[in-house]
PDB file of C-alpha atoms in Angstrom:
ATOM      1  CA  MET A   4      94.882 109.794 144.234  1.00 45.00           C
ATOM      2  CA  HIS A   5      94.656 112.188 141.338  1.00 43.00           C
ATOM      3  CA  GLN A   6      92.739 111.134 138.222  1.00 45.00           C
ATOM      4  CA  ARG A   7      94.895 111.099 135.140  1.00 45.00           C
ATOM      5  CA  ASN A   8      93.985 112.313 131.687  1.00 47.00           C
ATOM      6  CA  PRO A   9      94.730 110.362 128.482  1.00 44.00           C
ATOM      7  CA  ASN A  10      98.109 111.969 128.308  1.00 48.00           C
ATOM      8  CA  GLY A  11      99.155 110.452 131.645  1.00 47.00           C
ATOM      9  CA  ARG A  12      99.346 113.753 133.515  1.00 46.00           C
ATOM     10  CA  SER A  13      97.498 114.566 136.756  1.00 44.00           C
ATOM     11  CA  ALA A  14      94.245 116.501 136.061  1.00 44.00           C
ATOM     12  CA  GLU A  15      93.681 117.801 139.643  1.00 44.00           C
ATOM     13  CA  ARG A  16      96.661 119.928 140.330  1.00 45.00           C
ATOM     14  CA  PRO A  17      96.646 122.081 137.111  1.00 46.00           C
ATOM     15  CA  TYR A  18      92.989 122.899 137.567  1.00 45.00           C
ATOM     16  CA  SER A  19      93.332 123.764 141.242  1.00 54.00           C
ATOM     17  CA  LEU A  20      96.390 125.959 140.308  1.00 57.00           C
ATOM     18  CA  MET A  21      94.378 127.612 137.647  1.00 52.00           C
ATOM     19  CA  ALA A  22      91.638 128.477 140.179  1.00 53.00           C
ATOM     20  CA  HIS A  23      94.274 129.840 142.652  1.00 53.00           C
ATOM     21  CA  VAL A  24      95.887 132.068 140.015  1.00 51.00           C
ATOM     22  CA  ARG A  25      92.519 133.361 138.796  1.00 52.00           C
ATOM     23  CA  GLN A  26      91.522 134.317 142.370  1.00 54.00           C
ATOM     24  CA  LYS A  27      94.716 136.085 143.070  1.00 51.00           C
ATOM     25  CA  ARG A  28      94.683 137.822 139.767  1.00 51.00           C
ATOM     26  CA  GLN A  29      91.161 139.155 140.264  1.00 50.00           C
ATOM     27  CA  LEU A  30      92.093 140.440 143.636  1.00 51.00           C
ATOM     28  CA  ALA A  31      95.252 142.030 142.438  1.00 48.00           C
ATOM     29  CA  TYR A  32      93.564 143.805 139.543  1.00 44.00           C
ATOM     30  CA  CYS A  33      90.698 145.037 141.763  1.00 43.00           C
ATOM     31  CA  ARG A  34      93.232 146.532 144.209  1.00 46.00           C
ATOM     32  CA  HIS A  35      95.170 148.093 141.334  1.00 43.00           C
ATOM     33  CA  ALA A  36      92.068 149.667 139.741  1.00 40.00           C
ATOM     34  CA  ASP A  37      90.946 150.996 143.122  1.00 44.00           C
ATOM     35  CA  SER A  38      94.432 152.448 143.885  1.00 42.00           C
ATOM     36  CA  ARG A  39      94.718 153.982 140.464  1.00 40.00           C
ATOM     37  CA  GLU A  40      91.316 155.562 140.674  1.00 42.00           C
ATOM     38  CA  ARG A  41      92.127 157.068 144.132  1.00 41.00           C
ATOM     39  CA  THR A  42      95.482 158.343 142.972  1.00 37.00           C
ATOM     40  CA  THR A  43      94.109 160.062 139.823  1.00 36.00           C
ATOM     41  CA  ALA A  44      91.274 161.601 141.797  1.00 42.00           C
ATOM     42  CA  ALA A  45      93.728 163.060 144.337  1.00 41.00           C
ATOM     43  CA  ARG A  46      95.675 164.543 141.544  1.00 40.00           C
ATOM     44  CA  GLY A  47      92.584 165.985 139.739  1.00 45.00           C
ATOM     45  CA  ILE A  48      93.372 163.858 136.655  1.00 37.00           C
ATOM     46  CA  ARG A  49      90.689 162.083 134.719  1.00 41.00           C
ATOM     47  CA  ALA A  50      91.885 158.609 133.987  1.00 39.00           C
ATOM     48  CA  PRO A  51      90.711 156.631 131.007  1.00 39.00           C
ATOM     49  CA  SER A  52      87.393 154.799 131.589  1.00 39.00           C
ATOM     50  CA  THR A  53      87.479 151.910 134.077  1.00 35.00           C
ATOM     51  CA  ALA A  54      83.996 150.714 133.364  1.00 38.00           C
ATOM     52  CA  THR A  55      83.201 147.184 133.940  1.00 36.00           C
ATOM     53  CA  THR A  56      84.505 145.018 131.045  1.00 37.00           C
ATOM     54  CA  THR A  57      83.609 141.453 130.082  1.00 39.00           C
ATOM     55  CA  ASN A  58      86.622 139.463 128.964  1.00 42.00           C
ATOM     56  CA  THR A  59      85.236 136.583 126.682  1.00 41.00           C
ATOM     57  CA  THR A  60      88.534 134.840 126.743  1.00 42.00           C
ATOM     58  CA  SER A  61      88.896 134.400 130.484  1.00 39.00           C
ATOM     59  CA  PRO A  62      86.731 132.682 133.175  1.00 34.00           C
ATOM     60  CA  VAL A  63      87.214 135.856 135.152  1.00 32.00           C
ATOM     61  CA  THR A  64      84.584 138.121 133.679  1.00 32.00           C
ATOM     62  CA  ALA A  65      83.090 141.526 134.458  1.00 31.00           C
ATOM     63  CA  ILE A  66      86.181 142.771 136.258  1.00 28.00           C
ATOM     64  CA  SER A  67      86.645 146.511 136.633  1.00 30.00           C
ATOM     65  CA  GLN A  68      89.996 147.004 134.948  1.00 39.00           C
ATOM     66  CA  SER A  69      92.223 150.126 134.782  1.00 34.00           C
ATOM     67  CA  TYR A  70      93.993 150.725 131.495  1.00 29.00           C
ATOM     68  CA  GLU A  71      97.254 149.703 133.221  1.00 39.00           C
ATOM     69  CA  ALA A  72      95.719 146.408 134.341  1.00 40.00           C
ATOM     70  CA  ILE A  73      94.593 145.700 130.814  1.00 36.00           C
ATOM     71  CA  CYS A  74      98.185 146.280 129.589  1.00 40.00           C
ATOM     72  CA  VAL A  75      99.397 143.893 132.263  1.00 40.00           C
ATOM     73  CA  ASP A  76      96.913 141.229 130.980  1.00 45.00           C
ATOM     74  CA  SER A  77      98.218 141.584 127.384  1.00 42.00           C
ATOM     75  CA  ILE A  78     101.550 139.605 127.981  1.00 39.00           C
ATOM     76  CA  VAL A  79     101.885 136.384 129.940  1.00 75.00           C
ATOM     77  CA  MET A  80     105.415 135.194 130.264  1.00 88.00           C
ATOM     78  CA  ARG A  81     108.855 136.520 129.271  1.00 91.00           C
ATOM     79  CA  VAL A  82     112.167 134.499 129.436  1.00 94.00           C
ATOM     80  CA  VAL A  83     115.799 135.124 128.607  1.00 96.00           C
ATOM     81  CA  ILE A  84     117.588 131.865 127.751  1.00 97.00           C
ATOM     82  CA  GLN A  85     121.406 131.731 127.786  1.00 97.00           C
ATOM     83  CA  ARG A  86     123.509 128.822 126.741  1.00 98.00           C
ATOM     84  CA  ALA A  87     126.028 128.336 129.419  1.00 97.00           C
ATOM     85  CA  ILE A  88     129.231 126.380 130.054  1.00 97.00           C
ATOM     86  CA  SER A  89     128.688 126.818 133.828  1.00 97.00           C
ATOM     87  CA  ALA A  90     126.329 128.643 136.086  1.00 97.00           C
ATOM     88  CA  ASP A  91     125.263 128.843 139.750  1.00 97.00           C
ATOM     89  CA  VAL A  92     123.036 130.833 142.064  1.00 97.00           C
ATOM     90  CA  VAL A  93     124.269 131.982 145.489  1.00 96.00           C
ATOM     91  CA  VAL A  94     121.994 133.121 148.410  1.00 95.00           C
ATOM     92  CA  ASP A  95     123.556 134.236 151.714  1.00 94.00           C
ATOM     93  CA  ASP A  96     126.952 132.930 150.591  1.00 93.00           C
ATOM     94  CA  ALA A  97     125.549 129.441 149.886  1.00 95.00           C
ATOM     95  CA  THR A  98     125.079 127.947 146.477  1.00 96.00           C
ATOM     96  CA  VAL A  99     121.349 126.987 146.114  1.00 96.00           C
ATOM     97  CA  GLY A 100     121.479 125.899 142.438  1.00 97.00           C
ATOM     98  CA  ALA A 101     124.021 125.142 139.827  1.00 97.00           C
ATOM     99  CA  LEU A 102     124.490 123.467 136.364  1.00 97.00           C
ATOM    100  CA  PRO A 103     126.178 120.157 136.879  1.00 96.00           C
ATOM    101  CA  ARG A 104     127.473 120.407 133.213  1.00 96.00           C
ATOM    102  CA  PRO A 105     126.867 122.762 130.286  1.00 97.00           C
ATOM    103  CA  GLY A 106     123.240 123.635 129.649  1.00 97.00           C
ATOM    104  CA  LEU A 107     120.776 126.501 129.678  1.00 98.00           C
ATOM    105  CA  VAL A 108     120.120 129.366 132.178  1.00 98.00           C
ATOM    106  CA  VAL A 109     116.530 130.562 132.070  1.00 97.00           C
ATOM    107  CA  LEU A 110     115.520 133.868 133.592  1.00 97.00           C
ATOM    108  CA  ILE A 111     111.704 133.994 133.786  1.00 95.00           C
ATOM    109  CA  GLY A 112     109.288 136.839 134.434  1.00 92.00           C
ATOM    110  CA  ILE A 113     105.533 136.514 134.887  1.00 89.00           C
ATOM    111  CA  THR A 114     102.615 138.954 134.410  1.00 84.00           C
ATOM    112  CA  GLY A 115      98.859 138.307 134.626  1.00 72.00           C
ATOM    113  CA  SER A 116      97.513 135.018 133.498  1.00 53.00           C
ATOM    114  CA  ASP A 117      94.377 132.772 133.969  1.00 47.00           C
ATOM    115  CA  THR A 118      95.792 129.503 132.879  1.00 65.00           C
ATOM    116  CA  VAL A 119      98.950 127.452 133.198  1.00 81.00           C
ATOM    117  CA  ALA A 120      98.727 126.287 129.546  1.00 85.00           C
ATOM    118  CA  GLU A 121     101.221 128.925 128.391  1.00 85.00           C
ATOM    119  CA  ALA A 122     103.657 127.893 131.206  1.00 89.00           C
ATOM    120  CA  GLU A 123     103.615 124.334 129.900  1.00 92.00           C
ATOM    121  CA  LYS A 124     103.872 125.401 126.252  1.00 92.00           C
ATOM    122  CA  LEU A 125     106.868 127.612 127.172  1.00 93.00           C
ATOM    123  CA  ALA A 126     108.599 124.758 129.137  1.00 95.00           C
ATOM    124  CA  GLU A 127     108.148 122.451 125.977  1.00 96.00           C
ATOM    125  CA  LYS A 128     109.433 125.062 123.680  1.00 96.00           C
ATOM    126  CA  ILE A 129     112.679 125.676 125.696  1.00 97.00           C
ATOM    127  CA  TRP A 130     113.232 121.904 126.283  1.00 97.00           C
ATOM    128  CA  GLY A 131     113.154 121.389 122.534  1.00 97.00           C
ATOM    129  CA  LEU A 132     115.011 124.481 121.313  1.00 96.00           C
ATOM    130  CA  ARG A 133     117.988 123.468 119.077  1.00 97.00           C
ATOM    131  CA  ILE A 134     120.463 125.944 120.422  1.00 96.00           C
ATOM    132  CA  LEU A 135     123.180 123.623 121.924  1.00 96.00           C
ATOM    133  CA  ALA A 136     126.231 122.103 120.183  1.00 93.00           C
ATOM    134  CA  ASP A 137     125.586 120.751 116.654  1.00 93.00           C
ATOM    135  CA  GLU A 138     122.077 122.266 116.731  1.00 95.00           C
ATOM    136  CA  LYS A 139     120.932 119.884 119.334  1.00 96.00           C
ATOM    137  CA  SER A 140     118.339 120.608 121.998  1.00 97.00           C
ATOM    138  CA  ALA A 141     118.457 120.203 125.766  1.00 97.00           C
ATOM    139  CA  SER A 142     116.111 117.161 125.317  1.00 97.00           C
ATOM    140  CA  ASP A 143     118.514 115.720 122.738  1.00 97.00           C
ATOM    141  CA  LEU A 144     121.545 116.080 124.991  1.00 97.00           C
ATOM    142  CA  ASP A 145     119.847 115.715 128.443  1.00 96.00           C
ATOM    143  CA  ALA A 146     121.315 119.109 129.153  1.00 98.00           C
ATOM    144  CA  PRO A 147     120.461 120.630 132.612  1.00 98.00           C
ATOM    145  CA  LEU A 148     118.579 123.957 133.022  1.00 98.00           C
ATOM    146  CA  LEU A 149     119.009 126.571 135.682  1.00 98.00           C
ATOM    147  CA  VAL A 150     115.726 128.506 136.191  1.00 97.00           C
ATOM    148  CA  VAL A 151     115.694 131.769 138.034  1.00 96.00           C
ATOM    149  CA  SER A 152     112.763 134.009 138.599  1.00 94.00           C
ATOM    150  CA  GLN A 153     113.291 137.467 137.316  1.00 90.00           C
ATOM    151  CA  PHE A 154     110.536 140.117 137.726  1.00 90.00           C
ATOM    152  CA  THR A 155     112.740 142.768 136.415  1.00 88.00           C
ATOM    153  CA  LEU A 156     112.208 141.536 132.903  1.00 90.00           C
ATOM    154  CA  TYR A 157     109.016 143.479 133.018  1.00 88.00           C
ATOM    155  CA  ALA A 158     110.740 146.784 133.797  1.00 88.00           C
ATOM    156  CA  SER A 159     109.359 149.854 132.097  1.00 87.00           C
ATOM    157  CA  THR A 160     111.847 152.714 131.391  1.00 90.00           C
ATOM    158  CA  ARG A 161     109.373 154.807 129.360  1.00 90.00           C
ATOM    159  CA  LYS A 162     109.436 157.670 131.965  1.00 90.00           C
ATOM    160  CA  GLY A 163     112.186 159.022 134.103  1.00 89.00           C
ATOM    161  CA  ARG A 164     115.272 157.336 135.336  1.00 92.00           C
ATOM    162  CA  ARG A 165     113.709 155.027 137.824  1.00 91.00           C
ATOM    163  CA  PRO A 166     112.318 151.755 136.269  1.00 90.00           C
ATOM    164  CA  SER A 167     108.661 150.808 137.013  1.00 87.00           C
ATOM    165  CA  TRP A 168     107.912 147.248 137.980  1.00 85.00           C
ATOM    166  CA  SER A 169     104.096 147.577 137.857  1.00 83.00           C
ATOM    167  CA  ALA A 170     103.734 145.204 134.848  1.00 83.00           C
ATOM    168  CA  ALA A 171     105.332 142.322 136.916  1.00 87.00           C
ATOM    169  CA  ALA A 172     102.710 139.993 138.510  1.00 85.00           C
ATOM    170  CA  PRO A 173     102.630 139.964 142.257  1.00 85.00           C
ATOM    171  CA  SER A 174     104.152 136.973 144.007  1.00 85.00           C
ATOM    172  CA  PRO A 175     100.798 135.174 144.735  1.00 85.00           C
ATOM    173  CA  ILE A 176     100.379 134.894 140.994  1.00 85.00           C
ATOM    174  CA  SER A 177     103.878 134.571 139.680  1.00 87.00           C
ATOM    175  CA  GLU A 178     105.313 132.058 142.242  1.00 90.00           C
ATOM    176  CA  PRO A 179     102.803 129.212 141.529  1.00 89.00           C
ATOM    177  CA  LEU A 180     103.258 129.718 137.799  1.00 90.00           C
ATOM    178  CA  VAL A 181     107.038 129.606 138.024  1.00 92.00           C
ATOM    179  CA  ASP A 182     106.854 126.495 140.161  1.00 93.00           C
ATOM    180  CA  HIS A 183     104.474 124.885 137.607  1.00 93.00           C
ATOM    181  CA  PHE A 184     106.799 125.845 134.800  1.00 94.00           C
ATOM    182  CA  VAL A 185     109.746 124.051 136.650  1.00 96.00           C
ATOM    183  CA  SER A 186     107.607 121.022 137.506  1.00 96.00           C
ATOM    184  CA  HIS A 187     106.528 120.658 133.853  1.00 96.00           C
ATOM    185  CA  LEU A 188     110.080 120.763 132.742  1.00 97.00           C
ATOM    186  CA  ARG A 189     110.904 117.964 135.133  1.00 97.00           C
ATOM    187  CA  ASN A 190     107.940 115.997 133.976  1.00 97.00           C
ATOM    188  CA  LEU A 191     109.417 116.283 130.473  1.00 97.00           C
ATOM    189  CA  GLY A 192     112.515 114.671 131.789  1.00 97.00           C
ATOM    190  CA  ALA A 193     114.662 117.727 132.381  1.00 97.00           C
ATOM    191  CA  HIS A 194     117.243 118.043 135.174  1.00 98.00           C
ATOM    192  CA  VAL A 195     116.214 121.535 136.650  1.00 97.00           C
ATOM    193  CA  GLU A 196     118.140 123.535 139.176  1.00 97.00           C
ATOM    194  CA  THR A 197     116.510 126.682 140.587  1.00 96.00           C
ATOM    195  CA  GLY A 198     117.122 129.792 142.646  1.00 94.00           C
ATOM    196  CA  ILE A 199     114.920 130.935 145.512  1.00 94.00           C
ATOM    197  CA  PHE A 200     111.874 132.864 144.641  1.00 93.00           C
ATOM    198  CA  GLY A 201     111.953 136.387 145.960  1.00 87.00           C
ATOM    199  CA  ALA A 202     115.424 136.134 147.473  1.00 90.00           C
ATOM    200  CA  ASP A 203     118.506 138.352 146.950  1.00 92.00           C
ATOM    201  CA  MET A 204     120.358 136.166 144.504  1.00 95.00           C
ATOM    202  CA  LYS A 205     123.766 136.365 142.972  1.00 95.00           C
ATOM    203  CA  VAL A 206     123.731 134.651 139.584  1.00 96.00           C
ATOM    204  CA  ARG A 207     126.992 133.695 137.933  1.00 96.00           C
ATOM    205  CA  LEU A 208     127.374 132.132 134.539  1.00 97.00           C
ATOM    206  CA  VAL A 209     129.807 131.700 131.630  1.00 97.00           C
ATOM    207  CA  ASN A 210     127.808 132.300 128.423  1.00 97.00           C
ATOM    208  CA  ASP A 211     128.842 129.974 125.571  1.00 96.00           C
ATOM    209  CA  GLY A 212     128.793 131.747 122.263  1.00 95.00           C
ATOM    210  CA  PRO A 213     127.484 134.049 123.342  1.00 95.00           C
ATOM    211  CA  MET A 214     124.057 132.672 122.821  1.00 96.00           C
ATOM    212  CA  THR A 215     121.169 134.601 124.383  1.00 97.00           C
ATOM    213  CA  ILE A 216     117.542 134.303 123.266  1.00 96.00           C
ATOM    214  CA  LEU A 217     114.454 136.271 124.336  1.00 95.00           C
ATOM    215  CA  ILE A 218     111.030 134.632 124.288  1.00 93.00           C
ATOM    216  CA  ASP A 219     107.891 136.794 124.874  1.00 89.00           C
ATOM    217  CA  THR A 220     104.710 134.596 124.710  1.00 85.00           C
ATOM    218  CA  ASP A 221     102.765 137.662 123.566  1.00 80.00           C
ATOM    219  CA  ASP A 222     104.515 137.094 120.238  1.00 79.00           C
ATOM    220  CA  TRP A 223     102.727 133.719 119.848  1.00 77.00           C
ATOM    221  CA  ARG A 224      99.239 135.280 119.822  1.00 68.00           C
TER     222      ARG A 224
END
């Protein structure tokens, strides 16, 4: 049985999840740095220094980081919230998630992170946002949420015509964080429907307003 902290939440799962994410993050960044160094060497380009750097804010220290990996670490989560009259997600001609009544559609993208704290803070923020009828929140009205993973929120269009997805976290990092985000919403009392992580999804919704809000947790720092 999990031990519980004074707030009544299980203490074991979040810390094991944090360890899992840290491990996957370190491996992903090391692979990224190695790949970048080999690519720039092959092109005869001198990349910015990738000397070992100690990150005093993370338990993962002394990691060799490329400048792109450092940029990935600078933003944690990004969501687009839409107030919707109706919404559903279809995979292979089957509906896998739908709003049973008016509520919120949440598209969520993940990049590098070493903690689940921001996922929980973001869930609490969305649950309490007063963007529904009469300036009520989803928590006030017990409005449902449809959460869909959306790595394309981290698209970079700075160069060329083909977007780059390099800022999006790989699935071993992003999937457990999305799952924890959904679980925390449910622990708060929310009715949450979801899509299927990594699937080819068809998302349909009727935006009410329209009302669309972008939250980037980097703005909170």
